[in-house]
Amino acid sequence: MYKIESRLDMVPNKFDELFQSKDTVYIFDVDGVLARIEYGEYNHYYYDDEAWGKNIYKMNYYEDYRAIKTMQNFLSDKDMKRVYVCTKVMNEEEFRQKSDFLEKNYHIQKEHMYLVYKNEDKLETIKQIQKEYPNLEEKYFVLIDDSVDVLNHVMENSKFSTVHNSSFLP
């Protein structure tokens, strides 16, 4: 792991370079990145994962969700053929609901949406997407996620770029 002794040891990020490049391929997480997590009355989440997995069949949680304007604005000038989603789900029904939400609010192609059942599998999904761009340098594959554990896993096991969604906050 990297050890930063002081602020002087930090390297400046080059996200703007990646975001301005026409070569960049974006891989977005959904919950907390393209969709808000606002399920509880005073908390971000209401159910435990088991209850969520069962209740997703009874209610479409993503149907009335608003898109995040900052992310819509970011994507407005991007080549949507280079925009992908990799999201962790409990079951196929959750993936269907998320896919409909993404297509409606972000115009992301359904064939560019991938599901995983474990966050660690996101790295393998990026490797699968990479096969579509065999001559593209790894740094141009950018995972945008809200989980530091996921971002660290990708950072420590590849040369893909990682961006925390907080980078999009004003």
Tab-separated table of C-alpha atoms in Angstrom:
chain	number	residue	atom	x	y	z
A	1	MET	CA	0.000	0.000	0.000
A	2	TYR	CA	1.075	3.567	-0.590
A	3	LYS	CA	2.184	5.619	2.389
A	4	ILE	CA	1.798	9.370	2.245
A	5	GLU	CA	4.071	11.100	4.735
A	6	SER	CA	2.824	14.605	4.041
A	7	ARG	CA	0.739	16.582	1.625
A	8	LEU	CA	3.942	17.199	-0.347
A	9	ASP	CA	4.121	13.467	-1.102
A	10	MET	CA	0.714	13.474	-2.781
A	11	VAL	CA	0.663	13.436	-6.553
A	12	PRO	CA	-1.811	15.668	-8.355
A	13	ASN	CA	-4.645	13.724	-9.950
A	14	LYS	CA	-5.127	13.797	-13.688
A	15	PHE	CA	-8.854	13.121	-13.754
A	16	ASP	CA	-9.457	16.095	-16.036
A	17	GLU	CA	-7.042	14.586	-18.545
A	18	LEU	CA	-9.021	11.340	-18.523
A	19	PHE	CA	-12.406	13.087	-18.576
A	20	GLN	CA	-11.425	15.211	-21.577
A	21	SER	CA	-10.016	12.333	-23.602
A	22	LYS	CA	-12.198	10.816	-26.293
A	23	ASP	CA	-10.456	7.479	-25.596
A	24	THR	CA	-11.786	7.117	-22.056
A	25	VAL	CA	-14.153	4.262	-21.266
A	26	TYR	CA	-16.310	4.880	-18.206
A	27	ILE	CA	-17.596	2.148	-15.911
A	28	PHE	CA	-20.115	3.446	-13.362
A	29	ASP	CA	-21.520	1.934	-10.222
A	30	VAL	CA	-25.230	2.637	-9.720
A	31	ASP	CA	-26.275	2.940	-6.069
A	32	GLY	CA	-24.676	6.035	-4.604
A	33	VAL	CA	-23.221	7.108	-7.968
A	34	LEU	CA	-25.960	7.252	-10.622
A	35	ALA	CA	-28.843	6.654	-8.202
A	36	ARG	CA	-29.340	8.066	-4.747
A	37	ILE	CA	-29.504	5.736	-1.783
A	38	GLU	CA	-32.501	7.154	0.071
A	39	TYR	CA	-34.604	4.273	1.305
A	40	GLY	CA	-34.985	4.875	5.023
A	41	GLU	CA	-36.890	7.597	6.830
A	42	TYR	CA	-33.809	8.968	8.586
A	43	ASN	CA	-31.211	6.573	7.217
A	44	HIS	CA	-29.851	5.740	3.810
A	45	TYR	CA	-31.132	2.155	3.963
A	46	TYR	CA	-34.220	0.569	5.447
A	47	TYR	CA	-33.852	-3.177	4.925
A	48	ASP	CA	-31.095	-5.650	5.558
A	49	ASP	CA	-29.824	-7.328	2.382
A	50	GLU	CA	-32.011	-10.407	2.788
A	51	ALA	CA	-35.190	-8.341	3.147
A	52	TRP	CA	-34.131	-6.132	0.223
A	53	GLY	CA	-33.661	-9.199	-1.977
A	54	LYS	CA	-37.208	-10.364	-1.203
A	55	ASN	CA	-38.948	-6.981	-1.348
A	56	ILE	CA	-37.437	-6.023	-4.700
A	57	TYR	CA	-39.946	-8.473	-6.234
A	58	LYS	CA	-42.840	-6.595	-4.603
A	59	MET	CA	-41.872	-3.025	-5.435
A	60	ASN	CA	-39.877	-1.209	-8.092
A	61	TYR	CA	-37.565	0.936	-5.986
A	62	TYR	CA	-35.968	2.640	-8.993
A	63	GLU	CA	-39.140	3.500	-10.914
A	64	ASP	CA	-39.675	6.974	-9.464
A	65	TYR	CA	-36.085	7.780	-8.633
A	66	ARG	CA	-34.689	11.020	-9.959
A	67	ALA	CA	-31.415	10.962	-11.804
A	68	ILE	CA	-28.497	12.853	-10.328
A	69	LYS	CA	-28.205	16.031	-12.396
A	70	THR	CA	-24.446	16.345	-11.877
A	71	MET	CA	-23.947	12.915	-13.404
A	72	GLN	CA	-26.393	13.603	-16.233
A	73	ASN	CA	-24.488	16.810	-17.016
A	74	PHE	CA	-21.171	14.967	-16.919
A	75	LEU	CA	-22.440	12.358	-19.375
A	76	SER	CA	-24.142	14.874	-21.670
A	77	ASP	CA	-21.065	15.330	-23.871
A	78	LYS	CA	-19.677	11.797	-23.596
A	79	ASP	CA	-19.769	9.145	-26.295
A	80	MET	CA	-22.386	6.809	-24.810
A	81	LYS	CA	-20.828	3.913	-26.709
A	82	ARG	CA	-17.969	4.242	-24.195
A	83	VAL	CA	-20.181	4.336	-21.088
A	84	TYR	CA	-20.814	1.162	-19.091
A	85	VAL	CA	-22.337	0.191	-15.772
A	86	CYS	CA	-21.218	-2.494	-13.373
A	87	THR	CA	-23.527	-2.837	-10.396
A	88	LYS	CA	-23.852	-5.253	-7.524
A	89	VAL	CA	-27.323	-6.768	-7.252
A	90	MET	CA	-29.158	-9.255	-5.059
A	91	ASN	CA	-31.043	-10.827	-7.964
A	92	GLU	CA	-32.088	-10.451	-11.605
A	93	GLU	CA	-35.175	-8.401	-10.699
A	94	GLU	CA	-33.023	-5.724	-9.075
A	95	PHE	CA	-30.867	-5.647	-12.199
A	96	ARG	CA	-33.966	-5.249	-14.395
A	97	GLN	CA	-35.173	-2.315	-12.296
A	98	LYS	CA	-31.768	-0.650	-12.358
A	99	SER	CA	-31.423	-1.210	-16.109
A	100	ASP	CA	-34.768	0.444	-16.798
A	101	PHE	CA	-33.783	3.382	-14.574
A	102	LEU	CA	-30.422	3.794	-16.331
A	103	GLU	CA	-31.860	3.582	-19.809
A	104	LYS	CA	-34.618	6.111	-18.995
A	105	ASN	CA	-32.469	8.626	-17.097
A	106	TYR	CA	-28.997	8.261	-18.584
A	107	HIS	CA	-29.592	6.636	-21.996
A	108	ILE	CA	-27.076	3.910	-21.221
A	109	GLN	CA	-27.374	0.967	-23.587
A	110	LYS	CA	-28.682	-2.211	-21.933
A	111	GLU	CA	-25.895	-4.241	-23.510
A	112	HIS	CA	-23.449	-1.980	-21.626
A	113	MET	CA	-24.899	-2.902	-18.237
A	114	TYR	CA	-23.256	-5.637	-16.197
A	115	LEU	CA	-24.290	-7.186	-12.928
A	116	VAL	CA	-22.138	-8.748	-10.259
A	117	TYR	CA	-23.119	-10.515	-7.065
A	118	LYS	CA	-19.869	-9.635	-5.274
A	119	ASN	CA	-18.089	-6.285	-5.428
A	120	GLU	CA	-14.729	-7.988	-6.034
A	121	ASP	CA	-16.090	-9.179	-9.380
A	122	LYS	CA	-16.178	-5.626	-10.731
A	123	LEU	CA	-12.509	-5.929	-11.647
A	124	GLU	CA	-13.254	-8.980	-13.807
A	125	THR	CA	-16.062	-7.070	-15.512
A	126	ILE	CA	-13.689	-4.229	-16.389
A	127	LYS	CA	-11.297	-6.808	-17.850
A	128	GLN	CA	-14.176	-8.173	-19.931
A	129	ILE	CA	-15.008	-4.659	-21.206
A	130	GLN	CA	-11.315	-4.099	-21.944
A	131	LYS	CA	-11.451	-6.881	-24.542
A	132	GLU	CA	-13.643	-4.606	-26.682
A	133	TYR	CA	-10.781	-2.083	-26.826
A	134	PRO	CA	-7.677	-4.277	-27.205
A	135	ASN	CA	-5.262	-1.458	-28.047
A	136	LEU	CA	-6.398	1.008	-25.409
A	137	GLU	CA	-4.058	1.778	-22.536
A	138	GLU	CA	-5.412	0.564	-19.177
A	139	LYS	CA	-5.504	4.014	-17.589
A	140	TYR	CA	-8.333	4.943	-19.980
A	141	PHE	CA	-10.679	2.464	-18.300
A	142	VAL	CA	-12.144	4.495	-15.451
A	143	LEU	CA	-14.205	2.956	-12.658
A	144	ILE	CA	-16.418	5.498	-10.881
A	145	ASP	CA	-17.714	4.072	-7.606
A	146	ASP	CA	-18.650	5.177	-4.098
A	147	SER	CA	-17.066	2.223	-2.315
A	148	VAL	CA	-13.458	2.797	-1.285
A	149	ASP	CA	-13.069	-0.979	-0.842
A	150	VAL	CA	-14.060	-1.568	-4.477
A	151	LEU	CA	-11.856	1.250	-5.744
A	152	ASN	CA	-8.892	0.021	-3.700
A	153	HIS	CA	-9.346	-3.536	-4.974
A	154	VAL	CA	-9.245	-2.341	-8.578
A	155	MET	CA	-6.341	0.044	-7.909
A	156	GLU	CA	-4.249	-2.607	-6.159
A	157	ASN	CA	-4.890	-5.332	-8.744
A	158	SER	CA	-4.766	-3.496	-12.061
A	159	LYS	CA	-3.626	-0.368	-13.847
A	160	PHE	CA	-7.191	0.803	-14.459
A	161	SER	CA	-8.094	4.269	-13.214
A	162	THR	CA	-10.355	4.714	-10.203
A	163	VAL	CA	-12.440	7.755	-9.287
A	164	HIS	CA	-14.516	8.179	-6.141
A	165	ASN	CA	-17.892	9.747	-6.823
A	166	SER	CA	-17.064	12.573	-4.388
A	167	SER	CA	-14.883	13.979	-7.171
A	168	PHE	CA	-18.101	15.112	-8.833
A	169	LEU	CA	-19.260	17.185	-5.869
A	170	PRO	CA	-19.002	20.951	-6.319
